[in-house]
mmCIF file of N, CA and C in Angstrom:
data_model
loop_
_atom_site.group_PDB
_atom_site.id
_atom_site.type_symbol
_atom_site.label_atom_id
_atom_site.label_comp_id
_atom_site.label_asym_id
_atom_site.label_seq_id
_atom_site.Cartn_x
_atom_site.Cartn_y
_atom_site.Cartn_z
ATOM 1 N N UNK A 1 1.767 4.765 40.887
ATOM 2 C CA UNK A 1 0.435 4.415 40.436
ATOM 3 C C UNK A 1 -0.133 3.254 41.251
ATOM 4 N N UNK A 2 0.639 2.195 41.492
ATOM 5 C CA UNK A 2 0.154 1.079 42.292
ATOM 6 C C UNK A 2 0.250 1.483 43.762
ATOM 7 N N UNK A 3 -0.895 1.622 44.396
ATOM 8 C CA UNK A 3 -0.972 2.184 45.739
ATOM 9 C C UNK A 3 -0.603 1.159 46.812
ATOM 10 N N UNK A 4 -0.403 1.678 48.015
ATOM 11 C CA UNK A 4 -0.148 0.813 49.170
ATOM 12 C C UNK A 4 -1.338 -0.125 49.395
ATOM 13 N N UNK A 5 -2.549 0.356 49.207
ATOM 14 C CA UNK A 5 -3.759 -0.461 49.366
ATOM 15 C C UNK A 5 -3.761 -1.608 48.345
ATOM 16 N N UNK A 6 -3.368 -1.314 47.108
ATOM 17 C CA UNK A 6 -3.271 -2.348 46.077
ATOM 18 C C UNK A 6 -2.265 -3.416 46.500
ATOM 19 N N UNK A 7 -1.105 -2.972 46.989
ATOM 20 C CA UNK A 7 -0.068 -3.915 47.413
ATOM 21 C C UNK A 7 -0.561 -4.757 48.594
ATOM 22 N N UNK A 8 -1.350 -4.156 49.476
ATOM 23 C CA UNK A 8 -1.917 -4.887 50.600
ATOM 24 C C UNK A 8 -2.870 -5.970 50.100
ATOM 25 N N UNK A 9 -3.669 -5.659 49.104
ATOM 26 C CA UNK A 9 -4.569 -6.665 48.520
ATOM 27 C C UNK A 9 -3.759 -7.829 47.952
ATOM 28 N N UNK A 10 -2.672 -7.535 47.261
ATOM 29 C CA UNK A 10 -1.836 -8.603 46.707
ATOM 30 C C UNK A 10 -1.254 -9.499 47.793
ATOM 31 N N UNK A 11 -1.052 -8.953 48.978
ATOM 32 C CA UNK A 11 -0.479 -9.721 50.086
ATOM 33 C C UNK A 11 -1.484 -10.707 50.686
ATOM 34 N N UNK A 12 -2.742 -10.610 50.298
ATOM 35 C CA UNK A 12 -3.794 -11.519 50.763
ATOM 36 C C UNK A 12 -4.294 -12.330 49.567
ATOM 37 N N UNK A 13 -4.645 -13.582 49.816
ATOM 38 C CA UNK A 13 -5.078 -14.431 48.708
ATOM 39 C C UNK A 13 -6.444 -13.999 48.188
ATOM 40 N N UNK A 14 -6.607 -14.126 46.906
ATOM 41 C CA UNK A 14 -7.850 -13.835 46.219
ATOM 42 C C UNK A 14 -7.697 -14.205 44.758
ATOM 43 N N UNK A 15 -8.779 -14.132 44.034
ATOM 44 C CA UNK A 15 -8.783 -14.480 42.615
ATOM 45 C C UNK A 15 -8.531 -13.229 41.777
ATOM 46 N N UNK A 16 -7.703 -13.385 40.764
ATOM 47 C CA UNK A 16 -7.466 -12.346 39.768
ATOM 48 C C UNK A 16 -8.158 -12.806 38.489
ATOM 49 N N UNK A 17 -9.034 -11.976 37.953
ATOM 50 C CA UNK A 17 -9.692 -12.285 36.681
ATOM 51 C C UNK A 17 -9.075 -11.435 35.588
ATOM 52 N N UNK A 18 -8.634 -12.084 34.531
ATOM 53 C CA UNK A 18 -7.995 -11.445 33.383
ATOM 54 C C UNK A 18 -8.941 -11.546 32.193
ATOM 55 N N UNK A 19 -9.320 -10.419 31.631
ATOM 56 C CA UNK A 19 -10.255 -10.410 30.506
ATOM 57 C C UNK A 19 -9.512 -9.949 29.256
ATOM 58 N N UNK A 20 -9.492 -10.819 28.258
ATOM 59 C CA UNK A 20 -8.874 -10.496 26.967
ATOM 60 C C UNK A 20 -9.925 -10.674 25.885
ATOM 61 N N UNK A 21 -9.663 -10.100 24.731
ATOM 62 C CA UNK A 21 -10.598 -10.218 23.625
ATOM 63 C C UNK A 21 -9.840 -9.965 22.324
ATOM 64 N N UNK A 22 -10.375 -10.537 21.265
ATOM 65 C CA UNK A 22 -9.857 -10.229 19.924
ATOM 66 C C UNK A 22 -11.020 -9.641 19.153
ATOM 67 N N UNK A 23 -11.413 -10.217 18.054
ATOM 68 C CA UNK A 23 -12.566 -9.711 17.310
ATOM 69 C C UNK A 23 -13.852 -10.434 17.708
ATOM 70 N N UNK A 24 -13.729 -11.402 18.609
ATOM 71 C CA UNK A 24 -14.885 -12.172 19.060
ATOM 72 C C UNK A 24 -15.236 -11.775 20.493
ATOM 73 N N UNK A 25 -15.915 -12.654 21.181
ATOM 74 C CA UNK A 25 -16.344 -12.356 22.543
ATOM 75 C C UNK A 25 -15.170 -12.366 23.522
ATOM 76 N N UNK A 26 -15.315 -11.671 24.643
ATOM 77 C CA UNK A 26 -14.250 -11.646 25.644
ATOM 78 C C UNK A 26 -13.990 -13.040 26.226
ATOM 79 N N UNK A 27 -12.774 -13.237 26.688
ATOM 80 C CA UNK A 27 -12.364 -14.486 27.326
ATOM 81 C C UNK A 27 -11.845 -14.157 28.718
ATOM 82 N N UNK A 28 -12.215 -14.948 29.724
ATOM 83 C CA UNK A 28 -11.776 -14.716 31.090
ATOM 84 C C UNK A 28 -10.855 -15.851 31.528
ATOM 85 N N UNK A 29 -9.707 -15.473 32.055
ATOM 86 C CA UNK A 29 -8.739 -16.397 32.633
ATOM 87 C C UNK A 29 -8.534 -15.972 34.083
ATOM 88 N N UNK A 30 -8.320 -16.919 34.966
ATOM 89 C CA UNK A 30 -8.090 -16.590 36.367
ATOM 90 C C UNK A 30 -6.701 -17.017 36.822
ATOM 91 N N UNK A 31 -6.207 -16.305 37.823
ATOM 92 C CA UNK A 31 -4.991 -16.673 38.533
ATOM 93 C C UNK A 31 -5.183 -16.236 39.974
ATOM 94 N N UNK A 32 -4.142 -16.266 40.769
ATOM 95 C CA UNK A 32 -4.223 -15.937 42.193
ATOM 96 C C UNK A 32 -3.427 -14.682 42.525
ATOM 97 N N UNK A 33 -3.922 -13.910 43.499
ATOM 98 C CA UNK A 33 -3.189 -12.725 43.967
ATOM 99 C C UNK A 33 -1.741 -13.072 44.302
ATOM 100 N N UNK A 34 -1.529 -14.195 44.972
ATOM 101 C CA UNK A 34 -0.187 -14.563 45.422
ATOM 102 C C UNK A 34 0.769 -14.865 44.276
ATOM 103 N N UNK A 35 0.242 -15.067 43.077
ATOM 104 C CA UNK A 35 1.100 -15.296 41.917
ATOM 105 C C UNK A 35 1.602 -13.995 41.294
ATOM 106 N N UNK A 36 0.944 -12.893 41.579
ATOM 107 C CA UNK A 36 1.295 -11.618 40.960
ATOM 108 C C UNK A 36 2.543 -11.048 41.630
ATOM 109 N N UNK A 37 3.533 -10.742 40.822
ATOM 110 C CA UNK A 37 4.767 -10.106 41.285
ATOM 111 C C UNK A 37 4.825 -8.713 40.662
ATOM 112 N N UNK A 38 5.247 -7.730 41.448
ATOM 113 C CA UNK A 38 5.337 -6.352 40.964
ATOM 114 C C UNK A 38 6.796 -6.005 40.761
ATOM 115 N N UNK A 39 7.131 -5.529 39.566
ATOM 116 C CA UNK A 39 8.503 -5.143 39.259
ATOM 117 C C UNK A 39 8.777 -3.735 39.790
ATOM 118 N N UNK A 40 10.046 -3.343 39.900
ATOM 119 C CA UNK A 40 10.360 -1.981 40.366
ATOM 120 C C UNK A 40 9.701 -0.878 39.531
ATOM 121 N N UNK A 41 9.498 -1.130 38.240
ATOM 122 C CA UNK A 41 8.836 -0.129 37.395
ATOM 123 C C UNK A 41 7.320 -0.333 37.323
ATOM 124 N N UNK A 42 6.791 -1.138 38.249
ATOM 125 C CA UNK A 42 5.359 -1.351 38.467
ATOM 126 C C UNK A 42 4.639 -2.093 37.344
ATOM 127 N N UNK A 43 5.343 -2.959 36.664
ATOM 128 C CA UNK A 43 4.673 -3.923 35.790
ATOM 129 C C UNK A 43 4.261 -5.103 36.649
ATOM 130 N N UNK A 44 3.231 -5.810 36.233
ATOM 131 C CA UNK A 44 2.784 -7.009 36.933
ATOM 132 C C UNK A 44 3.262 -8.229 36.162
ATOM 133 N N UNK A 45 3.829 -9.186 36.874
ATOM 134 C CA UNK A 45 4.265 -10.443 36.273
ATOM 135 C C UNK A 45 3.500 -11.578 36.939
ATOM 136 N N UNK A 46 3.090 -12.561 36.147
ATOM 137 C CA UNK A 46 2.390 -13.729 36.679
ATOM 138 C C UNK A 46 2.838 -14.959 35.912
ATOM 139 N N UNK A 47 2.935 -16.099 36.589
ATOM 140 C CA UNK A 47 3.304 -17.328 35.893
ATOM 141 C C UNK A 47 2.193 -17.749 34.933
ATOM 142 N N UNK A 48 2.591 -18.212 33.778
ATOM 143 C CA UNK A 48 1.634 -18.717 32.786
ATOM 144 C C UNK A 48 2.032 -20.145 32.429
ATOM 145 N N UNK A 49 1.124 -21.064 32.659
ATOM 146 C CA UNK A 49 1.334 -22.448 32.260
ATOM 147 C C UNK A 49 0.337 -22.808 31.171
ATOM 148 N N UNK A 50 -0.878 -22.317 31.303
ATOM 149 C CA UNK A 50 -1.914 -22.470 30.282
ATOM 150 C C UNK A 50 -2.067 -21.143 29.572
ATOM 151 N N UNK A 51 -3.197 -20.506 29.802
ATOM 152 C CA UNK A 51 -3.485 -19.177 29.247
ATOM 153 C C UNK A 51 -3.350 -19.122 27.724
ATOM 154 N N UNK A 52 -3.677 -20.229 27.061
ATOM 155 C CA UNK A 52 -3.525 -20.310 25.602
ATOM 156 C C UNK A 52 -4.475 -19.364 24.865
ATOM 157 N N UNK A 53 -5.741 -19.323 25.286
ATOM 158 C CA UNK A 53 -6.706 -18.432 24.623
ATOM 159 C C UNK A 53 -6.318 -16.975 24.850
ATOM 160 N N UNK A 54 -5.869 -16.646 26.069
ATOM 161 C CA UNK A 54 -5.415 -15.285 26.349
ATOM 162 C C UNK A 54 -4.256 -14.933 25.416
ATOM 163 N N UNK A 55 -3.325 -15.858 25.249
ATOM 164 C CA UNK A 55 -2.176 -15.609 24.363
ATOM 165 C C UNK A 55 -2.621 -15.453 22.909
ATOM 166 N N UNK A 56 -3.603 -16.237 22.480
ATOM 167 C CA UNK A 56 -4.146 -16.081 21.122
ATOM 168 C C UNK A 56 -4.765 -14.694 20.951
ATOM 169 N N UNK A 57 -5.521 -14.258 21.959
ATOM 170 C CA UNK A 57 -6.147 -12.937 21.889
ATOM 171 C C UNK A 57 -5.100 -11.828 21.851
ATOM 172 N N UNK A 58 -4.051 -11.974 22.643
ATOM 173 C CA UNK A 58 -2.985 -10.966 22.711
ATOM 174 C C UNK A 58 -2.291 -10.807 21.357
ATOM 175 N N UNK A 59 -2.237 -11.873 20.583
ATOM 176 C CA UNK A 59 -1.630 -11.788 19.250
ATOM 177 C C UNK A 59 -2.425 -10.851 18.338
ATOM 178 N N UNK A 60 -3.717 -10.683 18.622
ATOM 179 C CA UNK A 60 -4.590 -9.815 17.838
ATOM 180 C C UNK A 60 -4.788 -8.464 18.523
ATOM 181 N N UNK A 61 -4.922 -8.491 19.854
ATOM 182 C CA UNK A 61 -5.222 -7.294 20.641
ATOM 183 C C UNK A 61 -4.521 -7.448 21.992
ATOM 184 N N UNK A 62 -3.511 -6.654 22.250
ATOM 185 C CA UNK A 62 -2.729 -6.836 23.478
ATOM 186 C C UNK A 62 -3.298 -6.096 24.684
ATOM 187 N N UNK A 63 -4.513 -5.574 24.570
ATOM 188 C CA UNK A 63 -5.152 -4.911 25.712
ATOM 189 C C UNK A 63 -5.782 -5.945 26.643
ATOM 190 N N UNK A 64 -5.835 -5.599 27.938
ATOM 191 C CA UNK A 64 -6.415 -6.492 28.928
ATOM 192 C C UNK A 64 -7.114 -5.668 30.003
ATOM 193 N N UNK A 65 -8.122 -6.269 30.607
ATOM 194 C CA UNK A 65 -8.746 -5.719 31.804
ATOM 195 C C UNK A 65 -8.611 -6.801 32.863
ATOM 196 N N UNK A 66 -8.331 -6.388 34.097
ATOM 197 C CA UNK A 66 -8.253 -7.367 35.158
ATOM 198 C C UNK A 66 -8.816 -6.806 36.442
ATOM 199 N N UNK A 67 -9.333 -7.701 37.255
ATOM 200 C CA UNK A 67 -9.849 -7.328 38.563
ATOM 201 C C UNK A 67 -9.226 -8.258 39.594
ATOM 202 N N UNK A 68 -9.077 -7.724 40.800
ATOM 203 C CA UNK A 68 -8.614 -8.532 41.919
ATOM 204 C C UNK A 68 -9.115 -7.896 43.196
ATOM 205 N N UNK A 69 -9.119 -8.658 44.266
ATOM 206 C CA UNK A 69 -9.589 -8.116 45.524
ATOM 207 C C UNK A 69 -9.276 -9.029 46.680
ATOM 208 N N UNK A 70 -9.628 -8.564 47.872
ATOM 209 C CA UNK A 70 -9.484 -9.352 49.085
ATOM 210 C C UNK A 70 -10.500 -8.870 50.112
ATOM 211 N N UNK A 71 -11.093 -9.805 50.814
ATOM 212 C CA UNK A 71 -11.998 -9.463 51.914
ATOM 213 C C UNK A 71 -11.228 -9.069 53.161
ATOM 214 N N UNK A 72 -9.923 -9.270 53.160
ATOM 215 C CA UNK A 72 -9.087 -9.027 54.337
ATOM 216 C C UNK A 72 -8.531 -7.608 54.414
ATOM 217 N N UNK A 73 -8.817 -6.775 53.438
ATOM 218 C CA UNK A 73 -8.278 -5.416 53.383
ATOM 219 C C UNK A 73 -9.432 -4.421 53.461
ATOM 220 N N UNK A 74 -9.273 -3.403 54.279
ATOM 221 C CA UNK A 74 -10.310 -2.391 54.452
ATOM 222 C C UNK A 74 -10.574 -1.652 53.146
ATOM 223 N N UNK A 75 -11.847 -1.569 52.793
ATOM 224 C CA UNK A 75 -12.254 -0.833 51.608
ATOM 225 C C UNK A 75 -12.702 0.565 51.965
ATOM 226 N N UNK A 76 -13.486 1.176 51.107
ATOM 227 C CA UNK A 76 -13.974 2.528 51.345
ATOM 228 C C UNK A 76 -14.881 2.603 52.574
ATOM 229 N N UNK A 77 -15.721 1.562 52.786
ATOM 230 C CA UNK A 77 -16.727 1.636 53.843
ATOM 231 C C UNK A 77 -16.714 0.450 54.802
ATOM 232 N N UNK A 78 -16.090 -0.635 54.413
ATOM 233 C CA UNK A 78 -16.068 -1.836 55.250
ATOM 234 C C UNK A 78 -14.920 -2.733 54.799
ATOM 235 N N UNK A 79 -14.787 -3.859 55.493
ATOM 236 C CA UNK A 79 -13.733 -4.797 55.110
ATOM 237 C C UNK A 79 -14.030 -5.375 53.726
ATOM 238 N N UNK A 80 -13.009 -5.438 52.939
ATOM 239 C CA UNK A 80 -13.091 -5.954 51.590
ATOM 240 C C UNK A 80 -12.912 -4.841 50.582
ATOM 241 N N UNK A 81 -11.974 -5.033 49.702
ATOM 242 C CA UNK A 81 -11.770 -4.051 48.641
ATOM 243 C C UNK A 81 -11.259 -4.746 47.395
ATOM 244 N N UNK A 82 -11.355 -4.063 46.290
ATOM 245 C CA UNK A 82 -10.915 -4.616 45.019
ATOM 246 C C UNK A 82 -10.440 -3.523 44.093
ATOM 247 N N UNK A 83 -9.844 -3.943 43.006
ATOM 248 C CA UNK A 83 -9.307 -3.024 42.018
ATOM 249 C C UNK A 83 -9.653 -3.508 40.616
ATOM 250 N N UNK A 84 -9.865 -2.563 39.726
ATOM 251 C CA UNK A 84 -10.014 -2.821 38.299
ATOM 252 C C UNK A 84 -8.850 -2.136 37.608
ATOM 253 N N UNK A 85 -8.159 -2.868 36.767
ATOM 254 C CA UNK A 85 -6.996 -2.350 36.053
ATOM 255 C C UNK A 85 -7.181 -2.556 34.560
ATOM 256 N N UNK A 86 -6.608 -1.674 33.786
ATOM 257 C CA UNK A 86 -6.538 -1.835 32.343
ATOM 258 C C UNK A 86 -5.085 -1.709 31.949
ATOM 259 N N UNK A 87 -4.676 -2.464 30.955
ATOM 260 C CA UNK A 87 -3.289 -2.396 30.538
ATOM 261 C C UNK A 87 -3.041 -3.137 29.258
ATOM 262 N N UNK A 88 -1.771 -3.379 29.007
ATOM 263 C CA UNK A 88 -1.343 -4.144 27.844
ATOM 264 C C UNK A 88 -0.557 -5.361 28.321
ATOM 265 N N UNK A 89 -0.574 -6.391 27.495
ATOM 266 C CA UNK A 89 -0.009 -7.687 27.864
ATOM 267 C C UNK A 89 1.086 -8.105 26.901
ATOM 268 N N UNK A 90 2.046 -8.808 27.463
ATOM 269 C CA UNK A 90 3.117 -9.430 26.706
ATOM 270 C C UNK A 90 3.422 -10.758 27.396
ATOM 271 N N UNK A 91 3.894 -11.723 26.654
ATOM 272 C CA UNK A 91 4.360 -12.975 27.244
ATOM 273 C C UNK A 91 5.874 -13.039 27.111
ATOM 274 N N UNK A 92 6.533 -13.388 28.202
ATOM 275 C CA UNK A 92 7.996 -13.492 28.252
ATOM 276 C C UNK A 92 8.361 -14.967 28.348
ATOM 277 N N UNK A 93 9.270 -15.435 27.490
ATOM 278 C CA UNK A 93 9.666 -16.842 27.549
ATOM 279 C C UNK A 93 11.168 -17.052 27.705
ATOM 280 N N UNK A 94 11.897 -15.974 28.010
ATOM 281 C CA UNK A 94 13.334 -16.088 28.269
ATOM 282 C C UNK A 94 13.822 -14.807 28.939
ATOM 283 N N UNK A 95 15.036 -14.868 29.456
ATOM 284 C CA UNK A 95 15.638 -13.683 30.062
ATOM 285 C C UNK A 95 15.610 -13.727 31.578
ATOM 286 N N UNK A 96 16.137 -12.679 32.188
ATOM 287 C CA UNK A 96 16.299 -12.617 33.641
ATOM 288 C C UNK A 96 14.962 -12.691 34.384
ATOM 289 N N UNK A 97 13.960 -11.941 33.925
ATOM 290 C CA UNK A 97 12.661 -11.973 34.615
ATOM 291 C C UNK A 97 12.013 -13.344 34.497
ATOM 292 N N UNK A 98 12.142 -13.977 33.336
ATOM 293 C CA UNK A 98 11.630 -15.334 33.168
ATOM 294 C C UNK A 98 12.312 -16.272 34.158
ATOM 295 N N UNK A 99 13.644 -16.196 34.255
ATOM 296 C CA UNK A 99 14.392 -17.074 35.148
ATOM 297 C C UNK A 99 14.016 -16.854 36.610
ATOM 298 N N UNK A 100 13.835 -15.597 37.016
ATOM 299 C CA UNK A 100 13.435 -15.293 38.391
ATOM 300 C C UNK A 100 12.057 -15.855 38.699
ATOM 301 N N UNK A 101 11.138 -15.688 37.768
ATOM 302 C CA UNK A 101 9.786 -16.206 37.973
ATOM 303 C C UNK A 101 9.778 -17.739 37.964
ATOM 304 N N UNK A 102 10.574 -18.355 37.105
ATOM 305 C CA UNK A 102 10.654 -19.816 37.028
ATOM 306 C C UNK A 102 11.168 -20.394 38.344
ATOM 307 N N UNK A 103 12.085 -19.682 38.997
ATOM 308 C CA UNK A 103 12.598 -20.140 40.293
ATOM 309 C C UNK A 103 11.490 -20.114 41.356
ATOM 310 N N UNK A 104 10.580 -19.162 41.277
ATOM 311 C CA UNK A 104 9.478 -19.057 42.241
ATOM 312 C C UNK A 104 8.317 -19.978 41.893
ATOM 313 N N UNK A 105 8.077 -20.148 40.595
ATOM 314 C CA UNK A 105 6.924 -20.907 40.112
ATOM 315 C C UNK A 105 7.409 -21.912 39.062
ATOM 316 N N UNK A 106 7.941 -23.053 39.487
ATOM 317 C CA UNK A 106 8.561 -24.012 38.558
ATOM 318 C C UNK A 106 7.632 -24.541 37.468
ATOM 319 N N UNK A 107 6.325 -24.425 37.671
ATOM 320 C CA UNK A 107 5.360 -24.961 36.715
ATOM 321 C C UNK A 107 5.171 -24.085 35.479
ATOM 322 N N UNK A 108 5.637 -22.842 35.491
ATOM 323 C CA UNK A 108 5.369 -21.933 34.373
ATOM 324 C C UNK A 108 6.168 -22.320 33.126
ATOM 325 N N UNK A 109 5.635 -21.950 31.967
ATOM 326 C CA UNK A 109 6.405 -22.075 30.726
ATOM 327 C C UNK A 109 6.522 -20.730 30.005
ATOM 328 N N UNK A 110 5.814 -19.722 30.537
ATOM 329 C CA UNK A 110 5.915 -18.349 30.062
ATOM 330 C C UNK A 110 5.565 -17.443 31.241
ATOM 331 N N UNK A 111 5.870 -16.184 31.102
ATOM 332 C CA UNK A 111 5.496 -15.210 32.123
ATOM 333 C C UNK A 111 4.576 -14.189 31.481
ATOM 334 N N UNK A 112 3.441 -13.973 32.106
ATOM 335 C CA UNK A 112 2.512 -12.942 31.679
ATOM 336 C C UNK A 112 3.008 -11.614 32.239
ATOM 337 N N UNK A 113 3.194 -10.638 31.378
ATOM 338 C CA UNK A 113 3.637 -9.308 31.779
ATOM 339 C C UNK A 113 2.529 -8.319 31.461
ATOM 340 N N UNK A 114 2.096 -7.555 32.472
ATOM 341 C CA UNK A 114 1.038 -6.565 32.283
ATOM 342 C C UNK A 114 1.590 -5.193 32.629
ATOM 343 N N UNK A 115 1.511 -4.267 31.676
ATOM 344 C CA UNK A 115 1.850 -2.861 31.895
ATOM 345 C C UNK A 115 0.541 -2.149 32.193
ATOM 346 N N UNK A 116 0.498 -1.441 33.325
ATOM 347 C CA UNK A 116 -0.752 -0.892 33.855
ATOM 348 C C UNK A 116 -0.773 0.634 33.844
ATOM 349 N N UNK A 117 -1.413 1.245 32.851
ATOM 350 C CA UNK A 117 -1.562 2.706 32.881
ATOM 351 C C UNK A 117 -2.807 3.178 33.643
ATOM 352 N N UNK A 118 -3.733 2.242 33.955
ATOM 353 C CA UNK A 118 -4.994 2.635 34.579
ATOM 354 C C UNK A 118 -5.361 1.673 35.706
ATOM 355 N N UNK A 119 -5.605 2.241 36.901
ATOM 356 C CA UNK A 119 -6.017 1.430 38.048
ATOM 357 C C UNK A 119 -7.060 2.204 38.836
ATOM 358 N N UNK A 120 -8.096 1.483 39.312
ATOM 359 C CA UNK A 120 -9.161 2.134 40.054
ATOM 360 C C UNK A 120 -9.601 1.214 41.188
ATOM 361 N N UNK A 121 -9.656 1.738 42.404
ATOM 362 C CA UNK A 121 -10.198 0.990 43.523
ATOM 363 C C UNK A 121 -11.710 0.946 43.343
ATOM 364 N N UNK A 122 -12.308 -0.244 43.510
ATOM 365 C CA UNK A 122 -13.729 -0.411 43.216
ATOM 366 C C UNK A 122 -14.613 -0.574 44.435
ATOM 367 N N UNK A 123 -14.077 -0.916 45.565
ATOM 368 C CA UNK A 123 -14.884 -1.120 46.784
ATOM 369 C C UNK A 123 -14.289 -0.327 47.925
#
């Protein structure tokens, strides 16, 4: 599901926007492409140090929408492409994946885990 083009975008720096919501208005949190790690089963992991509102929303509704992109990767018609993903979120605070991520990103206190059933190239 996660294409070579998607992986190429992750290899270039850019902003990742994470949109969560509960029963109120949507909330947007940002992180960086370089923070996103892809597991062998194609889940996305990202270090979480803040993300408190996102975590509050996940307690009510674990669905998320996220976008990311890079101007350095060829899109459909010109340089620059992006992706829109939908999935579900979990926070990990212990275990092997937590320890691996903590070694890469010492500032984290939790790991954001996103399971992605839907991905669409947007540019």
